[in-house]
mmCIF file of C-alpha atoms in Angstrom:
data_model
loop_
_atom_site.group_PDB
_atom_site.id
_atom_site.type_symbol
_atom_site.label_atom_id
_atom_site.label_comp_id
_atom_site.label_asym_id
_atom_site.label_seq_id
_atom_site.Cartn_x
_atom_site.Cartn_y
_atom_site.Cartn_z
ATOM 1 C CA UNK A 1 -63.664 54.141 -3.426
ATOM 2 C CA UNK A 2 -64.307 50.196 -3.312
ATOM 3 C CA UNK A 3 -62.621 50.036 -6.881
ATOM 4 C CA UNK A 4 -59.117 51.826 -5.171
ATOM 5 C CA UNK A 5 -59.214 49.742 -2.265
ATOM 6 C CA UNK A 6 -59.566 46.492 -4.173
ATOM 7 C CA UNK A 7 -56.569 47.677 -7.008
ATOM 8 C CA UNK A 8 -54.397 48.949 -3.544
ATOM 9 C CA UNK A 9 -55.030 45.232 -2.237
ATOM 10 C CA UNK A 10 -54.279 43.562 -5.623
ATOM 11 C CA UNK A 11 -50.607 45.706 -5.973
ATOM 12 C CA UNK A 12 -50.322 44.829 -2.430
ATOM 13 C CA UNK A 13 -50.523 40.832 -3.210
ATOM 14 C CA UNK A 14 -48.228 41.436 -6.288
ATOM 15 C CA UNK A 15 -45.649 43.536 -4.529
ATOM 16 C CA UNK A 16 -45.765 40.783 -1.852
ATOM 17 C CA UNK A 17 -45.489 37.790 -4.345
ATOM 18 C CA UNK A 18 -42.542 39.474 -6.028
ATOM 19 C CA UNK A 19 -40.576 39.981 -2.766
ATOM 20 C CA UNK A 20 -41.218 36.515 -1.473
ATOM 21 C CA UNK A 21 -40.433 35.054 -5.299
ATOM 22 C CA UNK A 22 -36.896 37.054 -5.308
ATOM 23 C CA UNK A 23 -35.005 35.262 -2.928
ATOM 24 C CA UNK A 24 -36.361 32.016 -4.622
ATOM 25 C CA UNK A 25 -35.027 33.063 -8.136
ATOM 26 C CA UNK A 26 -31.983 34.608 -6.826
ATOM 27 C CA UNK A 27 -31.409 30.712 -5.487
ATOM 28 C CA UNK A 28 -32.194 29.022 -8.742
ATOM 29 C CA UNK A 29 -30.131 31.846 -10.222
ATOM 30 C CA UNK A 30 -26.906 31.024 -7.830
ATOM 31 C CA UNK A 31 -27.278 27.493 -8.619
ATOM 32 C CA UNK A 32 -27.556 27.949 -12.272
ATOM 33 C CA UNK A 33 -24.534 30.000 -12.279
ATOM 34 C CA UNK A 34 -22.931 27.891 -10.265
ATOM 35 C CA UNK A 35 -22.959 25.019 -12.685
ATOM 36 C CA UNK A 36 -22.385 26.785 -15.481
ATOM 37 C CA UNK A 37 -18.355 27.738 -13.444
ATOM 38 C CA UNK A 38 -18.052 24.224 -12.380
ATOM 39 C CA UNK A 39 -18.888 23.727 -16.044
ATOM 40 C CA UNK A 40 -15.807 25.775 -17.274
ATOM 41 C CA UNK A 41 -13.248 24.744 -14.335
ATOM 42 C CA UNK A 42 -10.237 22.164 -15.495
ATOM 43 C CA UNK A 43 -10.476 19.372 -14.070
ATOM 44 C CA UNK A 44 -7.790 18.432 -10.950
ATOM 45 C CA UNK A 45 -6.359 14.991 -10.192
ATOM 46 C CA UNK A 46 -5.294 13.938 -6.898
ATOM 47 C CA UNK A 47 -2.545 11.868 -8.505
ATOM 48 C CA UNK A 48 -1.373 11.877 -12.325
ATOM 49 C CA UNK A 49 -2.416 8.813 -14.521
ATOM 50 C CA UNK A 50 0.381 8.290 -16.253
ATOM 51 C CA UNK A 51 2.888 10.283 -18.631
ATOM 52 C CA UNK A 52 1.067 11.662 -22.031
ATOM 53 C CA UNK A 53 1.993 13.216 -24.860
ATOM 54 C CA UNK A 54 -0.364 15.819 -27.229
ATOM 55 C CA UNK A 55 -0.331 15.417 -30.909
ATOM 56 C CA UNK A 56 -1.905 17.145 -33.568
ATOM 57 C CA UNK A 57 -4.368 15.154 -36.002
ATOM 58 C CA UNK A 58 -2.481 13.796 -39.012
ATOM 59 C CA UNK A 59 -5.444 14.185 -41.455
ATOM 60 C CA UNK A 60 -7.667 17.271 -42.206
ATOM 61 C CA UNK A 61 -6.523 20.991 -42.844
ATOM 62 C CA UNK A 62 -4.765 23.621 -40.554
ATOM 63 C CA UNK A 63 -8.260 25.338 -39.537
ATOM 64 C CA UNK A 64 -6.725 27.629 -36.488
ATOM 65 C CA UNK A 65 -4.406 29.295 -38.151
ATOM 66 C CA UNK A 66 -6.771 31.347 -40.469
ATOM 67 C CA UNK A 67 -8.530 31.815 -37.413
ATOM 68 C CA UNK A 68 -5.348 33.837 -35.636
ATOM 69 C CA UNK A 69 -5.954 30.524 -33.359
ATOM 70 C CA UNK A 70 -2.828 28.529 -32.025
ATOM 71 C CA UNK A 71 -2.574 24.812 -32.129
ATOM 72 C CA UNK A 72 -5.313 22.757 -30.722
ATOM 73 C CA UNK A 73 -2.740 20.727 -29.184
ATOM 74 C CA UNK A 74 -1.106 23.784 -27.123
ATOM 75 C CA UNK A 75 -5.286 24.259 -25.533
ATOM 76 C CA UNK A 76 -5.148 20.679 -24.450
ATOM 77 C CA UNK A 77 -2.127 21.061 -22.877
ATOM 78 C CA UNK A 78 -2.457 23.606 -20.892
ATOM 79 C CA UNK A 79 -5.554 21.575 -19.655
ATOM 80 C CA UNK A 80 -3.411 18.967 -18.906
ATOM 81 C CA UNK A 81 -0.711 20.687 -17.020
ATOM 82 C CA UNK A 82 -3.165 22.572 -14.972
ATOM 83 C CA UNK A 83 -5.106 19.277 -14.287
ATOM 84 C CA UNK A 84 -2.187 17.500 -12.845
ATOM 85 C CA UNK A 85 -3.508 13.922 -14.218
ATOM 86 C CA UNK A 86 -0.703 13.161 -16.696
ATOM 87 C CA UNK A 87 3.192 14.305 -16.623
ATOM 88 C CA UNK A 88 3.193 15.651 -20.089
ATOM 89 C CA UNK A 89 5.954 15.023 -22.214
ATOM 90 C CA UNK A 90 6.954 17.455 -25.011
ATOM 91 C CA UNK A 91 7.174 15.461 -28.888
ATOM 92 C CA UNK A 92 7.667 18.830 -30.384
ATOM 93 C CA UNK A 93 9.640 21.974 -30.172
ATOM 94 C CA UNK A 94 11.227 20.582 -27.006
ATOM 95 C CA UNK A 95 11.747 17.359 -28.149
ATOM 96 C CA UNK A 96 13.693 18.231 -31.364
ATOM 97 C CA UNK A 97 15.851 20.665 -28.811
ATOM 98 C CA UNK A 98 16.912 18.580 -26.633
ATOM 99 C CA UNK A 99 18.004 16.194 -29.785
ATOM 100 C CA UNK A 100 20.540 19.284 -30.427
ATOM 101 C CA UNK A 101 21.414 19.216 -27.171
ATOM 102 C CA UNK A 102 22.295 15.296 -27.821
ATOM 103 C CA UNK A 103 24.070 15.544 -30.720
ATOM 104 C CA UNK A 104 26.228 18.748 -29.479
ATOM 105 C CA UNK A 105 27.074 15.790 -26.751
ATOM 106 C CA UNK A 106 27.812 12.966 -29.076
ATOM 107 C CA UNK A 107 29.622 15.381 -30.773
ATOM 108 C CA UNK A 108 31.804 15.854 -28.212
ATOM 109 C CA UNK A 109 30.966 19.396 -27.611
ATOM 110 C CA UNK A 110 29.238 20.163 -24.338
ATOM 111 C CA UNK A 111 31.404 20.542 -21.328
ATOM 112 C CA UNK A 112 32.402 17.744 -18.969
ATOM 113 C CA UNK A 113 29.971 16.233 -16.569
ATOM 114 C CA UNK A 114 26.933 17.534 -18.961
ATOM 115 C CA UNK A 115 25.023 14.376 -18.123
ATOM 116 C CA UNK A 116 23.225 14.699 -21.557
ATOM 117 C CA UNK A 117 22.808 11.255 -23.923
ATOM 118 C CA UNK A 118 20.538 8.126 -24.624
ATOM 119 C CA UNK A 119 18.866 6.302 -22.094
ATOM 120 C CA UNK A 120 17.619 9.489 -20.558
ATOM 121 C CA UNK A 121 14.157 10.410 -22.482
ATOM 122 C CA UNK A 122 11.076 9.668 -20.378
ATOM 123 C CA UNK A 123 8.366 7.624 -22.590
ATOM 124 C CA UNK A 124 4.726 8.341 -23.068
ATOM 125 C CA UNK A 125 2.471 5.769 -21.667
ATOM 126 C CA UNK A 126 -0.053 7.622 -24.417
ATOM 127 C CA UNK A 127 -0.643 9.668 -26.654
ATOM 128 C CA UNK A 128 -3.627 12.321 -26.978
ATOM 129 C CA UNK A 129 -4.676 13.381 -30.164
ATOM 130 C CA UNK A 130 -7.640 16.280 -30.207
ATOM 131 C CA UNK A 131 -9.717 16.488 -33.488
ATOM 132 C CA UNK A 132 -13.182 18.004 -34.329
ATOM 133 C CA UNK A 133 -16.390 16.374 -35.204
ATOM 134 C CA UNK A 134 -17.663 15.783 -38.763
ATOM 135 C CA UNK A 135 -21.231 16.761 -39.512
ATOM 136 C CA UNK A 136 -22.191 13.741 -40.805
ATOM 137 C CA UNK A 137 -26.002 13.079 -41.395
ATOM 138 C CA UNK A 138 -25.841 9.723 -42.101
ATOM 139 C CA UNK A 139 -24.344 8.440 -38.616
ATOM 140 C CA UNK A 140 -27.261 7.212 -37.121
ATOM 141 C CA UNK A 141 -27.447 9.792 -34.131
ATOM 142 C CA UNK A 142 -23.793 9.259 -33.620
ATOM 143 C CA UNK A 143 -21.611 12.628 -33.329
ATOM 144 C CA UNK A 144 -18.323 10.554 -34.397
ATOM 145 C CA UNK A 145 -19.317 9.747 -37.646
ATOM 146 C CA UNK A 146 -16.201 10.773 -39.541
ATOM 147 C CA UNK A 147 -13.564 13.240 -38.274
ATOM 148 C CA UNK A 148 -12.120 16.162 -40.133
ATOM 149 C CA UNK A 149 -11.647 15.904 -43.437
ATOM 150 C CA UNK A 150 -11.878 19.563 -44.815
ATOM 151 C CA UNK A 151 -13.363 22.412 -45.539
ATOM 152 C CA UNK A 152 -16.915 22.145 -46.557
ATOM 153 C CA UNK A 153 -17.959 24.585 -49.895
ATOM 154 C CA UNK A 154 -14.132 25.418 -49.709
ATOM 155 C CA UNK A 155 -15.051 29.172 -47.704
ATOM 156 C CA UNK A 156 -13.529 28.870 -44.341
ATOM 157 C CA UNK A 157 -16.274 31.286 -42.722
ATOM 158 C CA UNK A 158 -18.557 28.646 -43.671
ATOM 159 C CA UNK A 159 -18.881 24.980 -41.785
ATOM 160 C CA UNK A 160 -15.745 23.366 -40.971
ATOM 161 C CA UNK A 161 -16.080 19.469 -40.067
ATOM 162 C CA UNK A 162 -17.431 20.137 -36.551
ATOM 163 C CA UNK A 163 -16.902 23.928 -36.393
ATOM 164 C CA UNK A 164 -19.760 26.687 -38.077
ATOM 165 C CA UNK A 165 -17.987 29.680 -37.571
ATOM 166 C CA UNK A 166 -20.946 32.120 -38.631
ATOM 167 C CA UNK A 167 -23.042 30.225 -35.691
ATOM 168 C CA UNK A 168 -20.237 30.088 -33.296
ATOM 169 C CA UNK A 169 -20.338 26.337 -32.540
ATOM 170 C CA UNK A 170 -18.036 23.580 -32.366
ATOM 171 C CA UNK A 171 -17.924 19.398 -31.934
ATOM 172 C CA UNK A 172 -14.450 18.413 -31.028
ATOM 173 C CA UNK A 173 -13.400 14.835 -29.839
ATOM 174 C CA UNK A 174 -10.161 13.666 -27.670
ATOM 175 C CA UNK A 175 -8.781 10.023 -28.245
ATOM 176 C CA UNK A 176 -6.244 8.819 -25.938
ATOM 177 C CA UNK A 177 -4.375 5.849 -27.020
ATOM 178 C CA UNK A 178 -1.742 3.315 -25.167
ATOM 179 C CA UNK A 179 1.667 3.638 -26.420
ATOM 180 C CA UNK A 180 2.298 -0.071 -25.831
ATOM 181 C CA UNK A 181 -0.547 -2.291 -26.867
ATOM 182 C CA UNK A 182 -2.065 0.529 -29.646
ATOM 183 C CA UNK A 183 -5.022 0.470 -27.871
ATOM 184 C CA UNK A 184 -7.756 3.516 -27.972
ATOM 185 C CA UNK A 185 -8.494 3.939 -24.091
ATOM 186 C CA UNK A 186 -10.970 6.545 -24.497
ATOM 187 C CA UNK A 187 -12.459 8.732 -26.648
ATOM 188 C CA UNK A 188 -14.801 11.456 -25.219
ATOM 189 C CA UNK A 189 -16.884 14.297 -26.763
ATOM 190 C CA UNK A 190 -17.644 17.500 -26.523
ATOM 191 C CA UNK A 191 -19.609 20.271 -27.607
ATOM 192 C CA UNK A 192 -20.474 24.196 -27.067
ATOM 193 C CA UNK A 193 -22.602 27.301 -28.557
ATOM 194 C CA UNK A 194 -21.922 30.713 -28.351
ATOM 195 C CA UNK A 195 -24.576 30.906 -25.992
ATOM 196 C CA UNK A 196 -22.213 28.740 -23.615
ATOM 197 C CA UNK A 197 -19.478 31.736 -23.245
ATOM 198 C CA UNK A 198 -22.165 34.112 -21.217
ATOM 199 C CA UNK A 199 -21.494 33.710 -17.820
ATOM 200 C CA UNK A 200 -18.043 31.346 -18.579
ATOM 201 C CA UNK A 201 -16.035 34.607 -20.238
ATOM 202 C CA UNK A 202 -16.582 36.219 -17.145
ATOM 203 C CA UNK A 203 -14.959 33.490 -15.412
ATOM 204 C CA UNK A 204 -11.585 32.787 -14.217
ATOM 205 C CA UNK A 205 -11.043 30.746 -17.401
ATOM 206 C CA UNK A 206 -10.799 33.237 -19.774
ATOM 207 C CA UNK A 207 -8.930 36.239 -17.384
ATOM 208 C CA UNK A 208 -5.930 37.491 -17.644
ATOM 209 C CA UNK A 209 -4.508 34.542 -15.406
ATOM 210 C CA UNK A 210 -6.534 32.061 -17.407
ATOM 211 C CA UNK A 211 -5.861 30.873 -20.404
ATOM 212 C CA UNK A 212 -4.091 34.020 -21.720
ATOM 213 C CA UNK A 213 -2.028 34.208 -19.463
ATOM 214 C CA UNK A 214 -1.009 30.774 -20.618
ATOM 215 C CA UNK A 215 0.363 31.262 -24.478
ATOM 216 C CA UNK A 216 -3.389 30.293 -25.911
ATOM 217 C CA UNK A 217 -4.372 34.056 -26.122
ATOM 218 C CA UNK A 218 -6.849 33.598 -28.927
ATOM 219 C CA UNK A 219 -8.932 30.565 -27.262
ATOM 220 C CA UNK A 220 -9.553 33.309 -24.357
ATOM 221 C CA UNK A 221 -10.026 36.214 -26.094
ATOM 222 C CA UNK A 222 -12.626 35.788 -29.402
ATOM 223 C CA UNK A 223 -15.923 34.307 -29.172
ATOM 224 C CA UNK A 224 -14.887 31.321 -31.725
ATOM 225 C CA UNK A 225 -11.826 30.601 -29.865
ATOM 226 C CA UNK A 226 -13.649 30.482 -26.130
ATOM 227 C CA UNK A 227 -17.102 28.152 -27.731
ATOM 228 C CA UNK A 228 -13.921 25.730 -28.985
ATOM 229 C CA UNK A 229 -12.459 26.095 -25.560
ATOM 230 C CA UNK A 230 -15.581 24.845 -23.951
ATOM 231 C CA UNK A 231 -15.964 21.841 -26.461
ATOM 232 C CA UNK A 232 -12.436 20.804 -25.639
ATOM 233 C CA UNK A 233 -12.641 21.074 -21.762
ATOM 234 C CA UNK A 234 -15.670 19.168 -21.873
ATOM 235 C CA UNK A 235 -14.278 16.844 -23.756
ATOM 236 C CA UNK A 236 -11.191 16.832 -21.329
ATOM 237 C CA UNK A 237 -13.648 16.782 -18.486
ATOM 238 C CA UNK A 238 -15.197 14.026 -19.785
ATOM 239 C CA UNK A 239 -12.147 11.740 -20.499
ATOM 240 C CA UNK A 240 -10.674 12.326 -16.999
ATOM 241 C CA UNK A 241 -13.733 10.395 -15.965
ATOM 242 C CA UNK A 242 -13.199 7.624 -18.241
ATOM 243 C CA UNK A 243 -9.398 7.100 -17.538
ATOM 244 C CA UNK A 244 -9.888 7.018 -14.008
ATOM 245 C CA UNK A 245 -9.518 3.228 -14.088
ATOM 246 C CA UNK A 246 -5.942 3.464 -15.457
ATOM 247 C CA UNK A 247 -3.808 1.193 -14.211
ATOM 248 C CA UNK A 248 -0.934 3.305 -11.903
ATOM 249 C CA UNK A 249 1.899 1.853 -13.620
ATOM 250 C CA UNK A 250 1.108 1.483 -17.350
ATOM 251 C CA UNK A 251 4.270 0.225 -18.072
ATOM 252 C CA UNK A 252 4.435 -2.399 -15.819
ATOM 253 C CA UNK A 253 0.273 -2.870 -16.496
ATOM 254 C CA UNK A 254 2.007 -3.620 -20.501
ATOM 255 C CA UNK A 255 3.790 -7.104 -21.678
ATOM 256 C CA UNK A 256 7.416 -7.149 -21.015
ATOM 257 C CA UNK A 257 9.220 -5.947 -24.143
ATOM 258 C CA UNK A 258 10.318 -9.081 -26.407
ATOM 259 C CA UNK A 259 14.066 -10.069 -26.328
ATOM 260 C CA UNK A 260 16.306 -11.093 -29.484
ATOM 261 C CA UNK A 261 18.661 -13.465 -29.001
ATOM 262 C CA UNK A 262 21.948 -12.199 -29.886
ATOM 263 C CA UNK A 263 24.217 -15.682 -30.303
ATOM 264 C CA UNK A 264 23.763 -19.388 -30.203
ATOM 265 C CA UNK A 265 21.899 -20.486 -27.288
ATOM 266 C CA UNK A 266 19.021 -23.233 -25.955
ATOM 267 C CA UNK A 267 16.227 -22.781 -23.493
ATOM 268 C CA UNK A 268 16.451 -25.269 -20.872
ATOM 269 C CA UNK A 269 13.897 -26.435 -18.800
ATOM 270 C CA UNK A 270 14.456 -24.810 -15.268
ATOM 271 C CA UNK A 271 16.418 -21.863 -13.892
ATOM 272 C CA UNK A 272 19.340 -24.382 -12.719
ATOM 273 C CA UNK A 273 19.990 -25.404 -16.104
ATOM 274 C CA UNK A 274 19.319 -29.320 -15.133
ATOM 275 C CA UNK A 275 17.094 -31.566 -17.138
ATOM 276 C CA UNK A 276 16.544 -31.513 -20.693
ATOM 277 C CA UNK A 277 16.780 -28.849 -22.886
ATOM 278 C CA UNK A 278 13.845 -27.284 -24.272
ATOM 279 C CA UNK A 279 15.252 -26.353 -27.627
ATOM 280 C CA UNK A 280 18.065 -24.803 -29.447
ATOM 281 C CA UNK A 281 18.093 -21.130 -30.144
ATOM 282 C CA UNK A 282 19.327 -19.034 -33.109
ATOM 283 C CA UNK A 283 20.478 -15.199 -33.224
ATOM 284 C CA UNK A 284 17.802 -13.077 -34.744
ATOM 285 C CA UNK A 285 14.691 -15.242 -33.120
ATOM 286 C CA UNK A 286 12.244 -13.278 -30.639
ATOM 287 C CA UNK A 287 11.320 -14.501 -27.308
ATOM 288 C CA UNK A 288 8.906 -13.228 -24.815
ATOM 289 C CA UNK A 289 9.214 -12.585 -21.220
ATOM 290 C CA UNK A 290 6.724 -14.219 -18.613
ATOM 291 C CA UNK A 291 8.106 -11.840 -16.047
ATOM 292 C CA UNK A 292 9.956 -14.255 -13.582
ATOM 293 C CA UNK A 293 13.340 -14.072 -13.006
ATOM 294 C CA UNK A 294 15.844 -15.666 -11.115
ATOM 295 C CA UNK A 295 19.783 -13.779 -11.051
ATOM 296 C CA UNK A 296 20.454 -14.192 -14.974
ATOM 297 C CA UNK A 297 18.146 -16.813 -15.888
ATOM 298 C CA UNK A 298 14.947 -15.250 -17.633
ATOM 299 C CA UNK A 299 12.017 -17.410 -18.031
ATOM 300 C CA UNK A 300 10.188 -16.829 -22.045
ATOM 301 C CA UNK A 301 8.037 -18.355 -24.345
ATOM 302 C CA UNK A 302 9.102 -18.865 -28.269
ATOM 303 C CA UNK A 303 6.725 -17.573 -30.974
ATOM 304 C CA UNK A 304 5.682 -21.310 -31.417
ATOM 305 C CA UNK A 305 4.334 -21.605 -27.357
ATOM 306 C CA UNK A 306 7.738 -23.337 -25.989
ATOM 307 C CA UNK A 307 7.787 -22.182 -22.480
ATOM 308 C CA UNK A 308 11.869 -22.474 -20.614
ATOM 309 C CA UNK A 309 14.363 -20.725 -18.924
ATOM 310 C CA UNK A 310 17.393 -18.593 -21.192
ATOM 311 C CA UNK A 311 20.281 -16.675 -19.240
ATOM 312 C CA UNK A 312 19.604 -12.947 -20.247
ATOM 313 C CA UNK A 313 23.291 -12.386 -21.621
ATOM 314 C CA UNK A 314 22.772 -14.202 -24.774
ATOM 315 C CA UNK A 315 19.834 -11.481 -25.470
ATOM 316 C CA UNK A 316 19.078 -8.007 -25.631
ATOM 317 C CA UNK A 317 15.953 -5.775 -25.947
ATOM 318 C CA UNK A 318 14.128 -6.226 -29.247
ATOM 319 C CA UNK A 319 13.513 -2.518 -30.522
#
């Protein structure tokens, strides 16, 4: 009798433990699920850093399309369109159409009042290139020790640079560089398992008004394709943090574009041509803008440091 009364008491204790323990794990559950969506959301911007453009690598092989995988670069931008950080500008498909549409105007053959020529094409403050990690074991703990160079063993269900396709995992990397100076901005990581895609494929990222509904159909809908989605938007997630100190205007944030000087001319000393000249100019030489400006008169420096004032219509923009 003692002996049911004490194992009554114990299930009693455990019964008690497990309902008081529930709501507790349901908690760490939320919150673990939670982070894992916040994990696989796009990042927003409250105002776009500039205008971008997405590029494939130039180096390595065509990995996606044995895959049934689009373009990298289409992924990316999709991330960046539904991030609203950059206006993205199209170097490809769209780009060489709208050259048509140029030429048809040269040409002479588009109606009147078509509005289509030069002068008109919006530049890319940078360019963002998206490329996958090489497994390199000699790179001292550092994931970007080389970048794609091939197929490993030559098999392409084996290891690819920083994809193992019969593990599901993948290393990518996203380098944004600055159109003007050549400089690399940022470069940001990222990484993902198999594992990863759990709770994420259940997500809004990879539904039917996710990513497939978005022209990247095979990132959303095999299990290779949604671990390289995860890598990139971490990547993504990542650089949007580092960029956030770009400068609003990155063409103004630049050096002025250098001038040519078109026919015989001298820089003179001030803006009201008074005083002595500075020096003589020839057509062909390059001079460089300080930025100040009064009606025609620009003020530049020569390639040799000479600092003086040149009126604007004996130059043009050096291209």
């Amino acid at each position: 009798m003692g002996n049911r009364k004490a194992v009554r008491a114990a299930l009693g204790a455990a019964l008690t433990v497990a309902l008081v323990s529930a709501p507790a794990m349901a908690q760490r559950q939320s919150a673990q699920d939670l982070r894992q969506q916040q994990a696989a959301e796009i990042p927003v911007c409250k105002k776009p850093l500039g205008t971008i453009s997405v590029l494939e690598p130039e180096h390595g092989v065509n990995w996606w399309s044995g895959h049934q995988l689009p373009e990298p670069s289409r992924l990316i931008k999709v991330f960046v369109s539904r991030s609203r950080c950059f206006t993205l500008v199209d170097r490809g498909a769209g780009m060489a159409a709208a050259q048509n549409e140029r030429a048809l105007a040269a040409d002479g053959n588009l109606r009147r009042g078509s509005n289509v020529g030069k002068g008109q094409v919006k530049a890319a403050d940078y360019v963002l290139v998206p490329d996958l990690i090489s497994q390199n074991s000699n790179a001292g703990g550092n994931a970007v020790g080389g970048l794609l160079s091939g197929l490993v063993g030559g098999r392409a269900g084996q290891v690819l640079g920083g994809l193992n396709f019969k593990k599901k995992t993948a290393d990518v990397v996203l380098t944004v560089t600055d159109v003007r100076s050549s400089e690399q901005v940022a470069l940001a990581e990222g990484s993902a398992k198999k594992t990863d895609i759990g709770f994420n494929a259940r997500g809004n990222l990879f539904s039917g008004s996710g990513l497939g509904a978005a022209g990247v159909g095979g990132y959303a809908n095999t299990e290779i394709g949604q671990v390289i989605t995860l890598a990139y938007l971490q990547a993504y997630t990542n650089l949007i943090a580092q960029l956030g100190g770009l400068p609003e205007d990155a063409s103004a944030a630049n050096p002025m574009q250098a001038l040519r000087v078109t026919r015989a001319a001298r820089m003179l000393a001030n803006a009201k041509g008074t005083g002595k000249a500075v020096r003589d100019l020839e057509p062909g030489m390059l001079l460089y803008p300080t930025g100040q400006k009064e009606g025609a008169m620009w003020e530049v420096e020569d390639e040799l440091g000479n600092r003086g004032w040149v009126n604007s219509t004996s130059t043009e923009l050096a291209r």
